[in-house]
Amino acid sequence: MTQSTPGATGRPKTRARSLALAGLSLGFGIVQLDVTIVNTALGSIATSLGGGVSELQWVVSTYIITFAALILTAGALGDRIGAKRVFMAGFAIFTAASLACALAPTSATLIAARAVQGLGAAILVPNSLALLNHAYPDDKERGRAVGIWAAGASLALTAGPLVGGGLIALVGWRSIFLVNLPIGLVGLMLTWRYAAETARSAQRELDLPGQAAAIGALGCLAGAIIEGGALGWGNPWVLAGFAGFVVLAALFVTQERRVLQPMLPLALFGHRLFSLTALVGLLVNAAFYGLIFVLSLYFQQVNGYSPFATGLAFLPMMGVVLPANLLAARATERFGACAVIAAGAVIAGLGSVALLGVERDTSYWMMVAQLLAIGAGLGLLVPPLTSTLLGSVEKSRSGVAAGVLNATRQTGSVLGVALFGSLLGQAENFTRGLREALIIATALLLASALAIMLGGRWPTRTILASSGRNV
């Protein structure tokens, strides 16, 4: 009788898990790729489909609005009917919406398709983490798997502007959406064949009234800020948007207090550390992604860069994010999470304020150091920010906490693009609007550093418990 060697039966299982992890990483990576790749196409989209700054803001913001508003419900849906099933549906939705974006004949059609893409993204992110957590029960193995999952997303974020610029130069702006099709099909195949389904929790309820109020409130706020730049802040439609936000936000809070299984457990914000890190995530993303939007337009519409040259221009900022992520873990062990988060925000803030002298036709090489500082600051603060937020709550609620952090960060991205873009619409010239955006970004980043340092007098054991996690 033939005796199998030790570990022989483990190799197929290890291979299957690795291939499943590849599929999950593609799901997170494609979401991050789309966050940055579209910015390189803004000038080409405006030329092809028409429209001004506000239409371009909607192309970017609609995706992030649905992403931010639906991510918590998408995670709950995965708990209820199985994360694998929901994750695959998200991949299919994202891929089909990408095809619709590529074929869009008008800016309105493109904006609608981007909203559906955001729905797919909201489904992919929380359920990829749920499947990963299910596949790797061992803490050390799960830590390594999460590292691979996050590294893939960082690479996608870095490659987005460069890949987008190259595709637009060779094929045209529609190709930046078509590239999602093969990624989506491969991700679907790997997940279907190798990922294990999670247990279903039939008692997990969906907070649909809260969900409706959340997406309505965020949409009203973003719309009012975007159109305020184009129509003027006293326009009746703009004022109605702000009023709608106030009413819907109040309804959302009331619903979350009343329902037994809220979409957003408000009790979490009773933890000072949780509230602070969520706030910092919102402020930092508003500054960072708002700047990406306005700098994309500066490079393309003011200085006449091609999409490929714009992608190259963003390479230093995006390329330094991953090395800074890796440095953050060691820095956190040595100096503590609060100090590293604050340092990252200050470095990014200094990079922003150092760009204030930018003019039309400013040499790109005079901006490289500042762009490096902004990217390095973001890369340095995100890992300890994430791990500290997760360490502020019980392990049983870490999934909800991660969802809240993603939702608040994406909300910050929406508000940053909306606010900074509106400054371009109101300013007498583009560079004045850009400077105003840089001043606000600097203020947001320095406020983040101040908040985390002044509010960071929580027990040391909380930070120590979280410093080993890097998501």
PDB file of N, CA, C and O in Angstrom, residues 20-83:
ATOM      1  N   ALA A  20      -7.288  31.213  -5.191  1.00  0.00           N
ATOM      2  CA  ALA A  20      -8.439  31.969  -4.694  1.00  0.00           C
ATOM      3  C   ALA A  20      -8.007  33.360  -4.245  1.00  0.00           C
ATOM      4  O   ALA A  20      -8.676  34.362  -4.527  1.00  0.00           O
ATOM      5  N   LEU A  21      -6.857  33.438  -3.554  1.00  0.00           N
ATOM      6  CA  LEU A  21      -6.332  34.729  -3.108  1.00  0.00           C
ATOM      7  C   LEU A  21      -6.038  35.632  -4.305  1.00  0.00           C
ATOM      8  O   LEU A  21      -6.278  36.846  -4.255  1.00  0.00           O
ATOM      9  N   ALA A  22      -5.547  35.042  -5.392  1.00  0.00           N
ATOM     10  CA  ALA A  22      -5.298  35.827  -6.602  1.00  0.00           C
ATOM     11  C   ALA A  22      -6.599  36.437  -7.123  1.00  0.00           C
ATOM     12  O   ALA A  22      -6.644  37.614  -7.516  1.00  0.00           O
ATOM     13  N   GLY A  23      -7.677  35.643  -7.113  1.00  0.00           N
ATOM     14  CA  GLY A  23      -8.962  36.161  -7.557  1.00  0.00           C
ATOM     15  C   GLY A  23      -9.476  37.272  -6.655  1.00  0.00           C
ATOM     16  O   GLY A  23      -9.996  38.297  -7.128  1.00  0.00           O
ATOM     17  N   LEU A  24      -9.329  37.096  -5.333  1.00  0.00           N
ATOM     18  CA  LEU A  24      -9.772  38.118  -4.385  1.00  0.00           C
ATOM     19  C   LEU A  24      -8.942  39.391  -4.534  1.00  0.00           C
ATOM     20  O   LEU A  24      -9.474  40.507  -4.448  1.00  0.00           O
ATOM     21  N   SER A  25      -7.647  39.230  -4.766  1.00  0.00           N
ATOM     22  CA  SER A  25      -6.772  40.385  -4.941  1.00  0.00           C
ATOM     23  C   SER A  25      -7.118  41.146  -6.216  1.00  0.00           C
ATOM     24  O   SER A  25      -7.052  42.383  -6.244  1.00  0.00           O
ATOM     25  N   LEU A  26      -7.503  40.405  -7.261  1.00  0.00           N
ATOM     26  CA  LEU A  26      -7.940  41.069  -8.494  1.00  0.00           C
ATOM     27  C   LEU A  26      -9.203  41.887  -8.245  1.00  0.00           C
ATOM     28  O   LEU A  26      -9.377  42.970  -8.800  1.00  0.00           O
ATOM     29  N   GLY A  27     -10.089  41.367  -7.382  1.00  0.00           N
ATOM     30  CA  GLY A  27     -11.307  42.099  -7.066  1.00  0.00           C
ATOM     31  C   GLY A  27     -11.033  43.421  -6.380  1.00  0.00           C
ATOM     32  O   GLY A  27     -11.646  44.447  -6.704  1.00  0.00           O
ATOM     33  N   PHE A  28     -10.112  43.423  -5.420  1.00  0.00           N
ATOM     34  CA  PHE A  28      -9.751  44.668  -4.740  1.00  0.00           C
ATOM     35  C   PHE A  28      -8.912  45.553  -5.655  1.00  0.00           C
ATOM     36  O   PHE A  28      -9.087  46.777  -5.696  1.00  0.00           O
ATOM     37  N   GLY A  29      -8.020  44.928  -6.423  1.00  0.00           N
ATOM     38  CA  GLY A  29      -7.140  45.683  -7.297  1.00  0.00           C
ATOM     39  C   GLY A  29      -7.881  46.434  -8.380  1.00  0.00           C
ATOM     40  O   GLY A  29      -7.555  47.592  -8.700  1.00  0.00           O
ATOM     41  N   ILE A  30      -8.917  45.800  -8.961  1.00  0.00           N
ATOM     42  CA  ILE A  30      -9.645  46.448 -10.054  1.00  0.00           C
ATOM     43  C   ILE A  30     -10.396  47.678  -9.550  1.00  0.00           C
ATOM     44  O   ILE A  30     -10.563  48.669 -10.265  1.00  0.00           O
ATOM     45  N   VAL A  31     -10.838  47.621  -8.284  1.00  0.00           N
ATOM     46  CA  VAL A  31     -11.505  48.771  -7.682  1.00  0.00           C
ATOM     47  C   VAL A  31     -10.519  49.924  -7.529  1.00  0.00           C
ATOM     48  O   VAL A  31     -10.818  51.074  -7.871  1.00  0.00           O
ATOM     49  N   GLN A  32      -9.324  49.643  -7.020  1.00  0.00           N
ATOM     50  CA  GLN A  32      -8.321  50.684  -6.825  1.00  0.00           C
ATOM     51  C   GLN A  32      -7.806  51.216  -8.161  1.00  0.00           C
ATOM     52  O   GLN A  32      -7.526  52.403  -8.287  1.00  0.00           O
ATOM     53  N   LEU A  33      -7.690  50.330  -9.145  1.00  0.00           N
ATOM     54  CA  LEU A  33      -7.250  50.757 -10.468  1.00  0.00           C
ATOM     55  C   LEU A  33      -8.194  51.812 -11.024  1.00  0.00           C
ATOM     56  O   LEU A  33      -7.772  52.826 -11.586  1.00  0.00           O
ATOM     57  N   ASP A  34      -9.501  51.591 -10.857  1.00  0.00           N
ATOM     58  CA  ASP A  34     -10.476  52.520 -11.410  1.00  0.00           C
ATOM     59  C   ASP A  34     -10.523  53.837 -10.667  1.00  0.00           C
ATOM     60  O   ASP A  34     -10.987  54.835 -11.222  1.00  0.00           O
ATOM     61  N   VAL A  35     -10.068  53.843  -9.404  1.00  0.00           N
ATOM     62  CA  VAL A  35     -10.047  55.091  -8.649  1.00  0.00           C
ATOM     63  C   VAL A  35      -9.106  56.097  -9.303  1.00  0.00           C
ATOM     64  O   VAL A  35      -9.399  57.298  -9.365  1.00  0.00           O
ATOM     65  N   THR A  36      -7.965  55.631  -9.824  1.00  0.00           N
ATOM     66  CA  THR A  36      -6.948  56.550 -10.355  1.00  0.00           C
ATOM     67  C   THR A  36      -6.873  56.591 -11.872  1.00  0.00           C
ATOM     68  O   THR A  36      -6.501  57.610 -12.442  1.00  0.00           O
ATOM     69  N   ILE A  37      -7.222  55.488 -12.548  1.00  0.00           N
ATOM     70  CA  ILE A  37      -7.006  55.435 -13.993  1.00  0.00           C
ATOM     71  C   ILE A  37      -7.891  56.438 -14.733  1.00  0.00           C
ATOM     72  O   ILE A  37      -7.504  56.988 -15.772  1.00  0.00           O
ATOM     73  N   VAL A  38      -9.074  56.708 -14.205  1.00  0.00           N
ATOM     74  CA  VAL A  38     -10.010  57.609 -14.883  1.00  0.00           C
ATOM     75  C   VAL A  38      -9.489  59.037 -14.905  1.00  0.00           C
ATOM     76  O   VAL A  38      -9.762  59.790 -15.850  1.00  0.00           O
ATOM     77  N   ASN A  39      -8.720  59.419 -13.881  1.00  0.00           N
ATOM     78  CA  ASN A  39      -8.231  60.801 -13.827  1.00  0.00           C
ATOM     79  C   ASN A  39      -7.360  61.157 -15.022  1.00  0.00           C
ATOM     80  O   ASN A  39      -7.355  62.306 -15.458  1.00  0.00           O
ATOM     81  N   THR A  40      -6.625  60.191 -15.569  1.00  0.00           N
ATOM     82  CA  THR A  40      -5.778  60.487 -16.720  1.00  0.00           C
ATOM     83  C   THR A  40      -6.599  60.713 -17.983  1.00  0.00           C
ATOM     84  O   THR A  40      -6.100  61.259 -18.959  1.00  0.00           O
ATOM     85  N   ALA A  41      -7.870  60.275 -17.969  1.00  0.00           N
ATOM     86  CA  ALA A  41      -8.713  60.375 -19.165  1.00  0.00           C
ATOM     87  C   ALA A  41      -9.628  61.584 -19.140  1.00  0.00           C
ATOM     88  O   ALA A  41     -10.403  61.782 -20.089  1.00  0.00           O
ATOM     89  N   LEU A  42      -9.586  62.410 -18.082  1.00  0.00           N
ATOM     90  CA  LEU A  42     -10.560  63.487 -17.951  1.00  0.00           C
ATOM     91  C   LEU A  42     -10.536  64.449 -19.133  1.00  0.00           C
ATOM     92  O   LEU A  42     -11.590  64.834 -19.664  1.00  0.00           O
ATOM     93  N   GLY A  43      -9.344  64.841 -19.549  1.00  0.00           N
ATOM     94  CA  GLY A  43      -9.247  65.751 -20.690  1.00  0.00           C
ATOM     95  C   GLY A  43      -9.807  65.134 -21.961  1.00  0.00           C
ATOM     96  O   GLY A  43     -10.537  65.786 -22.720  1.00  0.00           O
ATOM     97  N   SER A  44      -9.495  63.866 -22.212  1.00  0.00           N
ATOM     98  CA  SER A  44      -9.975  63.179 -23.406  1.00  0.00           C
ATOM     99  C   SER A  44     -11.485  62.986 -23.375  1.00  0.00           C
ATOM    100  O   SER A  44     -12.167  63.109 -24.403  1.00  0.00           O
ATOM    101  N   ILE A  45     -12.021  62.672 -22.194  1.00  0.00           N
ATOM    102  CA  ILE A  45     -13.477  62.505 -22.063  1.00  0.00           C
ATOM    103  C   ILE A  45     -14.181  63.830 -22.336  1.00  0.00           C
ATOM    104  O   ILE A  45     -15.211  63.873 -23.036  1.00  0.00           O
ATOM    105  N   ALA A  46     -13.645  64.938 -21.805  1.00  0.00           N
ATOM    106  CA  ALA A  46     -14.251  66.250 -22.039  1.00  0.00           C
ATOM    107  C   ALA A  46     -14.237  66.600 -23.523  1.00  0.00           C
ATOM    108  O   ALA A  46     -15.223  67.127 -24.060  1.00  0.00           O
ATOM    109  N   THR A  47     -13.149  66.290 -24.198  1.00  0.00           N
ATOM    110  CA  THR A  47     -13.049  66.573 -25.631  1.00  0.00           C
ATOM    111  C   THR A  47     -14.020  65.718 -26.435  1.00  0.00           C
ATOM    112  O   THR A  47     -14.659  66.189 -27.383  1.00  0.00           O
ATOM    113  N   SER A  48     -14.145  64.459 -26.066  1.00  0.00           N
ATOM    114  CA  SER A  48     -14.975  63.508 -26.819  1.00  0.00           C
ATOM    115  C   SER A  48     -16.470  63.689 -26.562  1.00  0.00           C
ATOM    116  O   SER A  48     -17.271  63.710 -27.506  1.00  0.00           O
ATOM    117  N   LEU A  49     -16.852  63.852 -25.284  1.00  0.00           N
ATOM    118  CA  LEU A  49     -18.277  63.879 -24.934  1.00  0.00           C
ATOM    119  C   LEU A  49     -18.785  65.270 -24.597  1.00  0.00           C
ATOM    120  O   LEU A  49     -20.002  65.463 -24.445  1.00  0.00           O
ATOM    121  N   GLY A  50     -17.881  66.237 -24.473  1.00  0.00           N
ATOM    122  CA  GLY A  50     -18.291  67.585 -24.121  1.00  0.00           C
ATOM    123  C   GLY A  50     -18.509  67.727 -22.627  1.00  0.00           C
ATOM    124  O   GLY A  50     -18.391  66.784 -21.851  1.00  0.00           O
ATOM    125  N   GLY A  51     -18.842  68.942 -22.197  1.00  0.00           N
ATOM    126  CA  GLY A  51     -19.074  69.197 -20.781  1.00  0.00           C
ATOM    127  C   GLY A  51     -17.904  69.913 -20.143  1.00  0.00           C
ATOM    128  O   GLY A  51     -16.788  69.922 -20.665  1.00  0.00           O
ATOM    129  N   GLY A  52     -18.183  70.516 -18.991  1.00  0.00           N
ATOM    130  CA  GLY A  52     -17.166  71.263 -18.271  1.00  0.00           C
ATOM    131  C   GLY A  52     -16.678  70.525 -17.047  1.00  0.00           C
ATOM    132  O   GLY A  52     -16.805  69.298 -16.935  1.00  0.00           O
ATOM    133  N   VAL A  53     -16.166  71.290 -16.086  1.00  0.00           N
ATOM    134  CA  VAL A  53     -15.595  70.705 -14.884  1.00  0.00           C
ATOM    135  C   VAL A  53     -16.636  69.933 -14.092  1.00  0.00           C
ATOM    136  O   VAL A  53     -16.372  68.853 -13.554  1.00  0.00           O
ATOM    137  N   SER A  54     -17.873  70.457 -14.005  1.00  0.00           N
ATOM    138  CA  SER A  54     -18.888  69.785 -13.192  1.00  0.00           C
ATOM    139  C   SER A  54     -19.230  68.403 -13.746  1.00  0.00           C
ATOM    140  O   SER A  54     -19.422  67.449 -12.986  1.00  0.00           O
ATOM    141  N   GLU A  55     -19.297  68.255 -15.085  1.00  0.00           N
ATOM    142  CA  GLU A  55     -19.554  66.936 -15.660  1.00  0.00           C
ATOM    143  C   GLU A  55     -18.417  65.967 -15.337  1.00  0.00           C
ATOM    144  O   GLU A  55     -18.651  64.789 -15.045  1.00  0.00           O
ATOM    145  N   LEU A  56     -17.180  66.458 -15.392  1.00  0.00           N
ATOM    146  CA  LEU A  56     -16.036  65.605 -15.060  1.00  0.00           C
ATOM    147  C   LEU A  56     -16.060  65.229 -13.579  1.00  0.00           C
ATOM    148  O   LEU A  56     -15.699  64.100 -13.214  1.00  0.00           O
ATOM    149  N   GLN A  57     -16.493  66.150 -12.729  1.00  0.00           N
ATOM    150  CA  GLN A  57     -16.632  65.823 -11.307  1.00  0.00           C
ATOM    151  C   GLN A  57     -17.636  64.689 -11.116  1.00  0.00           C
ATOM    152  O   GLN A  57     -17.431  63.794 -10.300  1.00  0.00           O
ATOM    153  N   TRP A  58     -18.744  64.737 -11.848  1.00  0.00           N
ATOM    154  CA  TRP A  58     -19.748  63.682 -11.725  1.00  0.00           C
ATOM    155  C   TRP A  58     -19.220  62.345 -12.230  1.00  0.00           C
ATOM    156  O   TRP A  58     -19.546  61.290 -11.681  1.00  0.00           O
ATOM    157  N   VAL A  59     -18.395  62.359 -13.291  1.00  0.00           N
ATOM    158  CA  VAL A  59     -17.804  61.115 -13.793  1.00  0.00           C
ATOM    159  C   VAL A  59     -16.977  60.443 -12.703  1.00  0.00           C
ATOM    160  O   VAL A  59     -17.022  59.217 -12.516  1.00  0.00           O
ATOM    161  N   VAL A  60     -16.214  61.238 -11.957  1.00  0.00           N
ATOM    162  CA  VAL A  60     -15.392  60.699 -10.871  1.00  0.00           C
ATOM    163  C   VAL A  60     -16.238  60.414  -9.630  1.00  0.00           C
ATOM    164  O   VAL A  60     -16.152  59.346  -9.018  1.00  0.00           O
ATOM    165  N   SER A  61     -17.092  61.373  -9.257  1.00  0.00           N
ATOM    166  CA  SER A  61     -17.781  61.300  -7.965  1.00  0.00           C
ATOM    167  C   SER A  61     -18.901  60.276  -7.929  1.00  0.00           C
ATOM    168  O   SER A  61     -19.143  59.668  -6.876  1.00  0.00           O
ATOM    169  N   THR A  62     -19.621  60.070  -9.035  1.00  0.00           N
ATOM    170  CA  THR A  62     -20.740  59.133  -9.018  1.00  0.00           C
ATOM    171  C   THR A  62     -20.267  57.736  -8.643  1.00  0.00           C
ATOM    172  O   THR A  62     -20.932  57.008  -7.892  1.00  0.00           O
ATOM    173  N   TYR A  63     -19.123  57.355  -9.173  1.00  0.00           N
ATOM    174  CA  TYR A  63     -18.521  56.060  -8.841  1.00  0.00           C
ATOM    175  C   TYR A  63     -18.245  55.965  -7.340  1.00  0.00           C
ATOM    176  O   TYR A  63     -18.593  54.974  -6.683  1.00  0.00           O
ATOM    177  N   ILE A  64     -17.662  57.023  -6.783  1.00  0.00           N
ATOM    178  CA  ILE A  64     -17.274  56.975  -5.373  1.00  0.00           C
ATOM    179  C   ILE A  64     -18.494  57.099  -4.465  1.00  0.00           C
ATOM    180  O   ILE A  64     -18.522  56.522  -3.368  1.00  0.00           O
ATOM    181  N   ILE A  65     -19.528  57.840  -4.893  1.00  0.00           N
ATOM    182  CA  ILE A  65     -20.728  57.981  -4.072  1.00  0.00           C
ATOM    183  C   ILE A  65     -21.385  56.628  -3.850  1.00  0.00           C
ATOM    184  O   ILE A  65     -21.692  56.239  -2.713  1.00  0.00           O
ATOM    185  N   THR A  66     -21.622  55.886  -4.932  1.00  0.00           N
ATOM    186  CA  THR A  66     -22.266  54.584  -4.775  1.00  0.00           C
ATOM    187  C   THR A  66     -21.357  53.604  -4.049  1.00  0.00           C
ATOM    188  O   THR A  66     -21.825  52.776  -3.262  1.00  0.00           O
ATOM    189  N   PHE A  67     -20.060  53.701  -4.282  1.00  0.00           N
ATOM    190  CA  PHE A  67     -19.086  52.876  -3.574  1.00  0.00           C
ATOM    191  C   PHE A  67     -19.175  53.126  -2.073  1.00  0.00           C
ATOM    192  O   PHE A  67     -19.331  52.204  -1.261  1.00  0.00           O
ATOM    193  N   ALA A  68     -19.112  54.408  -1.681  1.00  0.00           N
ATOM    194  CA  ALA A  68     -19.110  54.759  -0.253  1.00  0.00           C
ATOM    195  C   ALA A  68     -20.433  54.430   0.414  1.00  0.00           C
ATOM    196  O   ALA A  68     -20.472  53.922   1.541  1.00  0.00           O
ATOM    197  N   ALA A  69     -21.542  54.731  -0.269  1.00  0.00           N
ATOM    198  CA  ALA A  69     -22.850  54.600   0.365  1.00  0.00           C
ATOM    199  C   ALA A  69     -23.319  53.155   0.477  1.00  0.00           C
ATOM    200  O   ALA A  69     -24.102  52.831   1.369  1.00  0.00           O
ATOM    201  N   LEU A  70     -22.849  52.275  -0.396  1.00  0.00           N
ATOM    202  CA  LEU A  70     -23.379  50.912  -0.442  1.00  0.00           C
ATOM    203  C   LEU A  70     -22.462  49.861   0.180  1.00  0.00           C
ATOM    204  O   LEU A  70     -22.860  48.706   0.318  1.00  0.00           O
ATOM    205  N   ILE A  71     -21.265  50.240   0.582  1.00  0.00           N
ATOM    206  CA  ILE A  71     -20.285  49.239   0.999  1.00  0.00           C
ATOM    207  C   ILE A  71     -20.718  48.496   2.262  1.00  0.00           C
ATOM    208  O   ILE A  71     -20.504  47.279   2.383  1.00  0.00           O
ATOM    209  N   LEU A  72     -21.353  49.183   3.202  1.00  0.00           N
ATOM    210  CA  LEU A  72     -21.768  48.517   4.439  1.00  0.00           C
ATOM    211  C   LEU A  72     -22.906  47.523   4.189  1.00  0.00           C
ATOM    212  O   LEU A  72     -22.903  46.410   4.707  1.00  0.00           O
ATOM    213  N   THR A  73     -23.863  47.901   3.371  1.00  0.00           N
ATOM    214  CA  THR A  73     -24.961  46.995   3.038  1.00  0.00           C
ATOM    215  C   THR A  73     -24.458  45.808   2.233  1.00  0.00           C
ATOM    216  O   THR A  73     -24.931  44.673   2.408  1.00  0.00           O
ATOM    217  N   ALA A  74     -23.490  46.038   1.347  1.00  0.00           N
ATOM    218  CA  ALA A  74     -22.938  44.941   0.543  1.00  0.00           C
ATOM    219  C   ALA A  74     -22.258  43.906   1.422  1.00  0.00           C
ATOM    220  O   ALA A  74     -22.374  42.695   1.187  1.00  0.00           O
ATOM    221  N   GLY A  75     -21.569  44.361   2.475  1.00  0.00           N
ATOM    222  CA  GLY A  75     -20.955  43.424   3.409  1.00  0.00           C
ATOM    223  C   GLY A  75     -21.996  42.631   4.171  1.00  0.00           C
ATOM    224  O   GLY A  75     -21.855  41.412   4.369  1.00  0.00           O
ATOM    225  N   ALA A  76     -23.080  43.297   4.592  1.00  0.00           N
ATOM    226  CA  ALA A  76     -24.158  42.595   5.300  1.00  0.00           C
ATOM    227  C   ALA A  76     -24.845  41.578   4.393  1.00  0.00           C
ATOM    228  O   ALA A  76     -25.232  40.490   4.836  1.00  0.00           O
ATOM    229  N   LEU A  77     -24.989  41.917   3.109  1.00  0.00           N
ATOM    230  CA  LEU A  77     -25.605  40.986   2.156  1.00  0.00           C
ATOM    231  C   LEU A  77     -24.760  39.731   2.002  1.00  0.00           C
ATOM    232  O   LEU A  77     -25.284  38.616   1.914  1.00  0.00           O
ATOM    233  N   GLY A  78     -23.430  39.896   1.997  1.00  0.00           N
ATOM    234  CA  GLY A  78     -22.539  38.743   1.937  1.00  0.00           C
ATOM    235  C   GLY A  78     -22.673  37.855   3.162  1.00  0.00           C
ATOM    236  O   GLY A  78     -22.652  36.625   3.055  1.00  0.00           O
ATOM    237  N   ASP A  79     -22.831  38.480   4.329  1.00  0.00           N
ATOM    238  CA  ASP A  79     -23.063  37.701   5.553  1.00  0.00           C
ATOM    239  C   ASP A  79     -24.359  36.900   5.451  1.00  0.00           C
ATOM    240  O   ASP A  79     -24.439  35.767   5.931  1.00  0.00           O
ATOM    241  N   ARG A  80     -25.353  37.492   4.835  1.00  0.00           N
ATOM    242  CA  ARG A  80     -26.688  36.890   4.813  1.00  0.00           C
ATOM    243  C   ARG A  80     -26.793  35.728   3.829  1.00  0.00           C
ATOM    244  O   ARG A  80     -27.364  34.677   4.164  1.00  0.00           O
ATOM    245  N   ILE A  81     -26.258  35.878   2.612  1.00  0.00           N
ATOM    246  CA  ILE A  81     -26.471  34.837   1.593  1.00  0.00           C
ATOM    247  C   ILE A  81     -25.178  34.176   1.109  1.00  0.00           C
ATOM    248  O   ILE A  81     -25.217  33.327   0.230  1.00  0.00           O
ATOM    249  N   GLY A  82     -24.037  34.563   1.689  1.00  0.00           N
ATOM    250  CA  GLY A  82     -22.770  33.946   1.313  1.00  0.00           C
ATOM    251  C   GLY A  82     -21.874  34.916   0.562  1.00  0.00           C
ATOM    252  O   GLY A  82     -22.277  35.483  -0.460  1.00  0.00           O
ATOM    253  N   ALA A  83     -20.655  35.123   1.073  1.00  0.00           N
ATOM    254  CA  ALA A  83     -19.750  36.122   0.510  1.00  0.00           C
ATOM    255  C   ALA A  83     -19.286  35.760  -0.898  1.00  0.00           C
ATOM    256  O   ALA A  83     -19.100  36.642  -1.741  1.00  0.00           O
TER     257      ALA A  83
END
